[in-house]
mmCIF file of C-alpha atoms and ligand atoms in Angstrom:
data_model
loop_
_atom_site.group_PDB
_atom_site.id
_atom_site.type_symbol
_atom_site.label_atom_id
_atom_site.label_comp_id
_atom_site.label_asym_id
_atom_site.label_seq_id
_atom_site.Cartn_x
_atom_site.Cartn_y
_atom_site.Cartn_z
ATOM 1 C CA MET A 1 -19.355 -120.324 201.032
ATOM 2 C CA ARG A 2 -20.961 -123.208 202.720
ATOM 3 C CA LYS A 3 -23.911 -122.932 205.660
ATOM 4 C CA ASN A 4 -24.207 -123.885 208.578
ATOM 5 C CA ILE A 5 -27.332 -126.312 208.994
ATOM 6 C CA VAL A 6 -29.081 -128.023 211.957
ATOM 7 C CA ALA A 7 -31.710 -129.972 211.124
ATOM 8 C CA GLY A 8 -33.441 -132.463 213.370
ATOM 9 C CA ASN A 9 -34.496 -135.985 211.948
ATOM 10 C CA TRP A 10 -38.017 -137.096 213.836
ATOM 11 C CA LYS A 11 -37.539 -140.248 212.715
ATOM 12 C CA MET A 12 -41.265 -142.502 214.203
ATOM 13 C CA ASN A 13 -41.899 -140.538 216.653
ATOM 14 C CA THR A 14 -44.936 -137.633 217.261
ATOM 15 C CA THR A 15 -48.082 -138.129 216.464
ATOM 16 C CA LEU A 16 -49.844 -135.669 214.463
ATOM 17 C CA PRO A 17 -51.001 -133.308 217.395
ATOM 18 C CA GLU A 18 -47.518 -134.022 218.864
ATOM 19 C CA GLY A 19 -45.569 -133.261 216.077
ATOM 20 C CA VAL A 20 -47.353 -130.373 215.526
ATOM 21 C CA GLN A 21 -46.658 -128.562 218.541
ATOM 22 C CA LEU A 22 -43.432 -129.536 218.536
ATOM 23 C CA ALA A 23 -43.232 -127.543 215.136
ATOM 24 C CA LYS A 24 -44.769 -124.460 216.448
ATOM 25 C CA GLU A 25 -42.102 -124.734 219.490
ATOM 26 C CA VAL A 26 -39.443 -124.979 217.135
ATOM 27 C CA ASN A 27 -40.478 -122.325 214.649
ATOM 28 C CA ALA A 28 -41.457 -119.766 217.521
ATOM 29 C CA ALA A 29 -38.371 -120.594 219.159
ATOM 30 C CA VAL A 30 -36.348 -119.924 215.907
ATOM 31 C CA ALA A 31 -37.952 -116.575 214.851
ATOM 32 C CA ALA A 32 -37.651 -115.504 218.444
ATOM 33 C CA THR A 33 -33.034 -115.909 218.220
ATOM 34 C CA LYS A 34 -31.497 -113.746 217.276
ATOM 35 C CA ASP A 35 -28.250 -113.616 215.386
ATOM 36 C CA LEU A 36 -29.253 -117.110 213.967
ATOM 37 C CA LYS A 37 -26.312 -118.626 212.489
ATOM 38 C CA CYS A 38 -27.674 -121.771 211.117
ATOM 39 C CA GLU A 39 -30.120 -123.147 208.924
ATOM 40 C CA VAL A 40 -32.437 -124.837 210.611
ATOM 41 C CA ILE A 41 -34.776 -128.130 208.965
ATOM 42 C CA ILE A 42 -36.873 -130.498 210.562
ATOM 43 C CA GLY A 43 -37.097 -133.717 209.430
ATOM 44 C CA VAL A 44 -40.552 -135.420 210.098
ATOM 45 C CA PRO A 45 -43.014 -138.206 209.488
ATOM 46 C CA LEU A 46 -44.437 -138.346 206.108
ATOM 47 C CA THR A 47 -48.020 -137.956 207.669
ATOM 48 C CA HIS A 48 -46.790 -135.071 208.953
ATOM 49 C CA LEU A 49 -45.529 -132.402 205.917
ATOM 50 C CA THR A 50 -48.715 -131.239 205.455
ATOM 51 C CA ALA A 51 -49.491 -130.308 208.322
ATOM 52 C CA VAL A 52 -46.245 -128.880 209.664
ATOM 53 C CA LYS A 53 -45.672 -126.705 206.779
ATOM 54 C CA GLU A 54 -48.753 -124.769 207.364
ATOM 55 C CA VAL A 55 -47.497 -123.603 210.869
ATOM 56 C CA ILE A 56 -44.272 -123.102 209.974
ATOM 57 C CA ASP A 57 -42.403 -120.440 208.628
ATOM 58 C CA ILE A 58 -40.288 -122.052 205.663
ATOM 59 C CA ASN A 59 -37.942 -119.139 204.956
ATOM 60 C CA LYS A 60 -37.121 -119.798 208.241
ATOM 61 C CA VAL A 61 -37.312 -123.082 209.314
ATOM 62 C CA GLY A 62 -36.984 -125.918 206.303
ATOM 63 C CA LEU A 63 -38.716 -128.830 205.706
ATOM 64 C CA ALA A 64 -37.658 -132.597 205.740
ATOM 65 C CA ALA A 65 -39.067 -135.770 204.128
ATOM 66 C CA GLU A 66 -37.612 -138.764 205.945
ATOM 67 C CA ASN A 67 -38.058 -140.808 202.975
ATOM 68 C CA CYS A 68 -38.807 -140.951 199.931
ATOM 69 C CA ALA A 69 -39.540 -143.865 197.027
ATOM 70 C CA ASN A 70 -37.578 -145.351 194.450
ATOM 71 C CA HIS A 71 -40.233 -144.761 191.583
ATOM 72 C CA ALA A 72 -41.596 -141.714 190.445
ATOM 73 C CA SER A 73 -44.941 -143.154 190.167
ATOM 74 C CA GLY A 74 -47.560 -145.882 189.540
ATOM 75 C CA ALA A 75 -47.996 -149.772 192.166
ATOM 76 C CA TYR A 76 -45.901 -149.421 194.771
ATOM 77 C CA THR A 77 -48.294 -149.670 197.282
ATOM 78 C CA GLY A 78 -47.520 -148.140 200.338
ATOM 79 C CA GLU A 79 -44.779 -146.136 198.767
ATOM 80 C CA VAL A 80 -44.708 -142.193 198.784
ATOM 81 C CA SER A 81 -43.037 -140.000 195.818
ATOM 82 C CA ALA A 82 -40.435 -137.563 195.492
ATOM 83 C CA ALA A 83 -42.780 -135.831 193.749
ATOM 84 C CA MET A 84 -45.350 -136.279 196.374
ATOM 85 C CA VAL A 85 -43.212 -134.960 199.530
ATOM 86 C CA ALA A 86 -42.307 -132.210 197.579
ATOM 87 C CA SER A 87 -46.243 -131.027 196.403
ATOM 88 C CA THR A 88 -46.757 -130.769 200.025
ATOM 89 C CA GLY A 89 -44.050 -127.399 200.319
ATOM 90 C CA ALA A 90 -41.173 -129.863 201.635
ATOM 91 C CA ASN A 91 -37.865 -128.788 200.247
ATOM 92 C CA TYR A 92 -35.873 -131.473 201.864
ATOM 93 C CA VAL A 93 -35.137 -135.287 202.230
ATOM 94 C CA ILE A 94 -33.181 -137.744 203.956
ATOM 95 C CA LEU A 95 -32.099 -140.293 201.731
ATOM 96 C CA GLY A 96 -29.401 -143.297 202.872
ATOM 97 C CA HIS A 97 -29.876 -143.496 206.578
ATOM 98 C CA SER A 98 -28.588 -146.336 208.266
ATOM 99 C CA GLU A 99 -32.214 -147.437 209.788
ATOM 100 C CA ARG A 100 -33.422 -147.262 206.489
ATOM 101 C CA ARG A 101 -30.151 -149.136 204.748
ATOM 102 C CA GLU A 102 -29.985 -151.655 207.282
ATOM 103 C CA TYR A 103 -34.040 -151.931 208.201
ATOM 104 C CA TYR A 104 -35.375 -151.727 204.901
ATOM 105 C CA ASN A 105 -32.205 -153.149 202.338
ATOM 106 C CA GLU A 106 -31.831 -149.751 200.995
ATOM 107 C CA THR A 107 -28.691 -150.162 198.326
ATOM 108 C CA ALA A 108 -26.525 -147.704 196.661
ATOM 109 C CA GLU A 109 -28.432 -148.179 193.856
ATOM 110 C CA MET A 110 -32.297 -147.878 195.244
ATOM 111 C CA LEU A 111 -30.528 -144.526 197.191
ATOM 112 C CA LYS A 112 -29.141 -143.092 193.642
ATOM 113 C CA GLU A 113 -32.460 -143.674 192.141
ATOM 114 C CA LYS A 114 -33.778 -141.865 195.611
ATOM 115 C CA VAL A 115 -31.434 -139.350 195.524
ATOM 116 C CA ASP A 116 -32.437 -138.775 191.640
ATOM 117 C CA LEU A 117 -36.019 -138.554 191.909
ATOM 118 C CA ALA A 118 -36.032 -136.107 195.198
ATOM 119 C CA LEU A 119 -33.601 -133.641 192.861
ATOM 120 C CA GLU A 120 -35.611 -133.883 189.681
ATOM 121 C CA ASN A 121 -38.305 -133.134 191.738
ATOM 122 C CA GLY A 122 -36.993 -129.706 193.335
ATOM 123 C CA LEU A 123 -36.047 -131.345 196.751
ATOM 124 C CA LYS A 124 -32.553 -131.125 198.573
ATOM 125 C CA VAL A 125 -30.951 -134.240 199.826
ATOM 126 C CA ILE A 126 -29.663 -135.131 202.815
ATOM 127 C CA PHE A 127 -27.732 -137.561 202.337
ATOM 128 C CA CYS A 128 -26.287 -139.809 204.831
ATOM 129 C CA CYS A 129 -22.791 -141.812 205.105
ATOM 130 C CA GLY A 130 -21.721 -143.615 208.337
ATOM 131 C CA GLU A 131 -19.576 -147.086 209.278
ATOM 132 C CA SER A 132 -20.405 -149.827 211.585
ATOM 133 C CA LEU A 133 -18.958 -150.630 215.021
ATOM 134 C CA GLU A 134 -17.252 -153.845 213.460
ATOM 135 C CA GLN A 135 -16.321 -151.502 210.469
ATOM 136 C CA ARG A 136 -14.475 -149.128 212.429
ATOM 137 C CA GLU A 137 -12.874 -151.594 214.676
ATOM 138 C CA ASN A 138 -11.339 -153.428 211.243
ATOM 139 C CA GLY A 139 -10.679 -150.238 210.459
ATOM 140 C CA SER A 140 -12.302 -150.362 206.373
ATOM 141 C CA PHE A 141 -14.088 -147.288 207.256
ATOM 142 C CA LYS A 142 -13.222 -144.921 205.407
ATOM 143 C CA GLU A 143 -13.456 -147.258 201.961
ATOM 144 C CA VAL A 144 -16.913 -147.770 203.456
ATOM 145 C CA ILE A 145 -17.766 -144.374 203.363
ATOM 146 C CA LYS A 146 -16.484 -143.200 200.371
ATOM 147 C CA ALA A 147 -18.066 -146.481 198.218
ATOM 148 C CA GLU A 148 -21.730 -145.266 199.679
ATOM 149 C CA ILE A 149 -20.829 -141.675 198.884
ATOM 150 C CA ASN A 150 -19.657 -143.034 195.388
ATOM 151 C CA ASP A 151 -22.419 -145.728 194.776
ATOM 152 C CA SER A 152 -25.549 -143.381 195.411
ATOM 153 C CA ILE A 153 -24.079 -139.437 194.493
ATOM 154 C CA PHE A 154 -20.993 -139.073 192.596
ATOM 155 C CA HIS A 155 -22.666 -139.876 189.485
ATOM 156 C CA LEU A 156 -24.749 -135.933 189.895
ATOM 157 C CA THR A 157 -23.249 -133.413 187.846
ATOM 158 C CA PRO A 158 -21.511 -130.055 189.982
ATOM 159 C CA GLU A 159 -25.074 -128.587 189.289
ATOM 160 C CA GLN A 160 -27.001 -131.306 190.820
ATOM 161 C CA TRP A 161 -24.423 -131.407 193.491
ATOM 162 C CA LYS A 162 -25.349 -127.936 194.717
ATOM 163 C CA ASN A 163 -28.696 -129.555 196.425
ATOM 164 C CA ILE A 164 -26.523 -132.421 198.378
ATOM 165 C CA VAL A 165 -25.726 -131.959 201.722
ATOM 166 C CA ILE A 166 -23.712 -134.822 203.626
ATOM 167 C CA ALA A 167 -24.287 -136.488 207.152
ATOM 168 C CA TYR A 168 -22.053 -138.065 208.412
ATOM 169 C CA GLU A 169 -23.818 -140.742 211.123
ATOM 170 C CA PRO A 170 -21.280 -143.224 212.817
ATOM 171 C CA ILE A 171 -23.936 -145.888 213.102
ATOM 172 C CA TRP A 172 -21.937 -147.250 216.466
ATOM 173 C CA ALA A 173 -22.819 -143.029 217.728
ATOM 174 C CA ILE A 174 -26.402 -143.304 216.692
ATOM 175 C CA GLY A 175 -29.118 -143.721 219.998
ATOM 176 C CA THR A 176 -26.180 -144.777 221.982
ATOM 177 C CA GLY A 177 -25.004 -141.815 223.683
ATOM 178 C CA LYS A 178 -21.846 -142.500 222.395
ATOM 179 C CA THR A 179 -20.854 -139.528 220.634
ATOM 180 C CA ALA A 180 -17.817 -139.648 218.249
ATOM 181 C CA THR A 181 -15.161 -137.711 219.596
ATOM 182 C CA SER A 182 -14.567 -134.289 217.774
ATOM 183 C CA ASP A 183 -11.056 -134.971 216.502
ATOM 184 C CA GLN A 184 -12.829 -139.084 215.339
ATOM 185 C CA ALA A 185 -15.828 -136.850 213.406
ATOM 186 C CA GLU A 186 -13.490 -134.138 211.937
ATOM 187 C CA GLU A 187 -11.056 -136.847 210.851
ATOM 188 C CA ILE A 188 -13.844 -137.875 208.770
ATOM 189 C CA HIS A 189 -15.549 -134.978 207.938
ATOM 190 C CA ALA A 190 -11.630 -133.771 206.134
ATOM 191 C CA PHE A 191 -11.848 -136.645 204.229
ATOM 192 C CA ILE A 192 -15.634 -136.589 202.689
ATOM 193 C CA ARG A 193 -14.239 -132.977 202.268
ATOM 194 C CA GLY A 194 -10.714 -134.489 200.036
ATOM 195 C CA LEU A 195 -13.490 -136.841 198.064
ATOM 196 C CA VAL A 196 -15.552 -134.077 197.069
ATOM 197 C CA ALA A 197 -12.643 -131.978 196.222
ATOM 198 C CA GLU A 198 -11.005 -134.944 193.901
ATOM 199 C CA LYS A 199 -14.134 -135.253 191.882
ATOM 200 C CA TYR A 200 -15.582 -132.061 191.493
ATOM 201 C CA GLY A 201 -12.295 -129.609 192.807
ATOM 202 C CA ALA A 202 -11.747 -128.036 195.819
ATOM 203 C CA GLN A 203 -14.235 -125.212 195.465
ATOM 204 C CA VAL A 204 -17.501 -127.389 195.190
ATOM 205 C CA ALA A 205 -15.903 -129.295 198.399
ATOM 206 C CA ASP A 206 -15.408 -126.141 200.136
ATOM 207 C CA ASP A 207 -18.847 -124.766 199.317
ATOM 208 C CA THR A 208 -20.608 -128.610 200.558
ATOM 209 C CA THR A 209 -22.051 -129.262 204.367
ATOM 210 C CA ILE A 210 -21.248 -131.568 205.744
ATOM 211 C CA LEU A 211 -23.152 -132.781 209.333
ATOM 212 C CA TYR A 212 -22.417 -135.060 212.055
ATOM 213 C CA GLY A 213 -25.023 -137.102 213.322
ATOM 214 C CA GLY A 214 -25.651 -139.637 216.299
ATOM 215 C CA SER A 215 -25.424 -138.591 219.561
ATOM 216 C CA CYS A 216 -25.429 -135.251 219.414
ATOM 217 C CA LYS A 217 -26.851 -132.520 222.096
ATOM 218 C CA PRO A 218 -26.757 -129.788 223.627
ATOM 219 C CA SER A 219 -23.597 -130.337 225.736
ATOM 220 C CA ASN A 220 -21.722 -131.677 223.207
ATOM 221 C CA ALA A 221 -22.350 -129.639 220.155
ATOM 222 C CA PRO A 222 -19.889 -126.432 220.533
ATOM 223 C CA GLU A 223 -17.084 -128.622 220.726
ATOM 224 C CA LEU A 224 -18.088 -131.157 217.276
ATOM 225 C CA PHE A 225 -19.437 -127.320 215.601
ATOM 226 C CA ALA A 226 -16.000 -125.803 216.264
ATOM 227 C CA LYS A 227 -14.149 -127.980 214.005
ATOM 228 C CA PRO A 228 -13.716 -126.909 210.939
ATOM 229 C CA ASP A 229 -14.576 -129.556 208.408
ATOM 230 C CA ILE A 230 -17.871 -129.794 210.699
ATOM 231 C CA ASP A 231 -20.824 -127.440 209.605
ATOM 232 C CA GLY A 232 -23.477 -128.653 211.398
ATOM 233 C CA GLY A 233 -25.738 -131.095 213.075
ATOM 234 C CA LEU A 234 -28.670 -133.931 211.924
ATOM 235 C CA ILE A 235 -30.624 -134.871 215.221
ATOM 236 C CA GLY A 236 -32.208 -137.455 216.301
ATOM 237 C CA GLY A 237 -33.437 -138.078 219.840
ATOM 238 C CA ALA A 238 -32.492 -134.615 221.075
ATOM 239 C CA SER A 239 -34.801 -132.740 219.016
ATOM 240 C CA LEU A 240 -38.059 -134.402 219.942
ATOM 241 C CA LYS A 241 -37.468 -131.720 222.612
ATOM 242 C CA ALA A 242 -37.627 -128.188 221.509
ATOM 243 C CA ASP A 243 -35.378 -126.725 224.180
ATOM 244 C CA SER A 244 -32.647 -129.168 223.837
ATOM 245 C CA PHE A 245 -32.960 -129.047 219.346
ATOM 246 C CA MET A 246 -32.363 -125.168 220.003
ATOM 247 C CA GLY A 247 -29.597 -126.076 222.532
ATOM 248 C CA ILE A 248 -27.943 -126.915 219.461
ATOM 249 C CA VAL A 249 -29.131 -124.734 216.958
ATOM 250 C CA THR A 250 -26.942 -121.890 218.877
ATOM 251 C CA ALA A 251 -23.926 -124.618 220.045
ATOM 252 C CA PHE A 252 -22.904 -122.238 216.745
HETATM 253 P P1 PGA B 1 -29.274 -139.160 217.321
HETATM 254 O O1 PGA B 1 -29.823 -139.887 216.082
HETATM 255 O O2 PGA B 1 -29.223 -138.131 217.121
HETATM 256 O O3 PGA B 1 -30.873 -139.996 218.249
HETATM 257 O O4 PGA B 1 -28.070 -140.190 217.675
HETATM 258 C C1 PGA B 1 -29.335 -139.064 214.951
HETATM 259 C C2 PGA B 1 -29.443 -140.103 213.575
HETATM 260 O O5 PGA B 1 -29.978 -140.940 213.303
HETATM 261 O O6 PGA B 1 -30.027 -138.978 212.638
#
């Protein structure tokens, strides 16, 4: 059976004290929630990983980095490797986010290298994909999503695949307040699950967690999460306050 997951993606927000405070609040709220129906993860800036790890119960709140390098180690000034991320006690890394693809020119090949290094170092990967508004409007969106998945994660073995979570994030819905309708999201989630089934078989596809991301909030999460192929969310803006994040966590 696949897991439901609600993961926060703080992006480049919070100073270290603010981030530690937010993590404490989320951890306390999760601990106080009975009958939790999903796994909870917080994705935090690299500078915060070690301190946040100290204030959460990692068995109840997963910890994700928002990036890692596409090289194992060496002369890459300013970069942080997957091994370094793993050594903080973090258990996830978010890769392939459209902001990284767009603003930092991350290519499919680089993402493939990052995915491989993350898995080699024992991190699970939340792999993001999704189309731009232009691609949605010109009808190429399914091809775009298929290529993003094919070119960066379909080289993995079925055993490695167990450590992959997919996040579908239409770029036109990220931080814009414009959510994909639950039907639009479900259509793509079912499409992605179909691709996984073709590649790895129906059972693996059925076990794969596919998250929706893009202006997800407490008010629209219940309708999105009610869809058969939407297994939770990757949450940006609404993850920056413990109460709105928890409003989504408890939406199942
Ligand atoms: P948003 O961001 O919830 O602020 O739209 C989602 C994401 O980019 O992961």
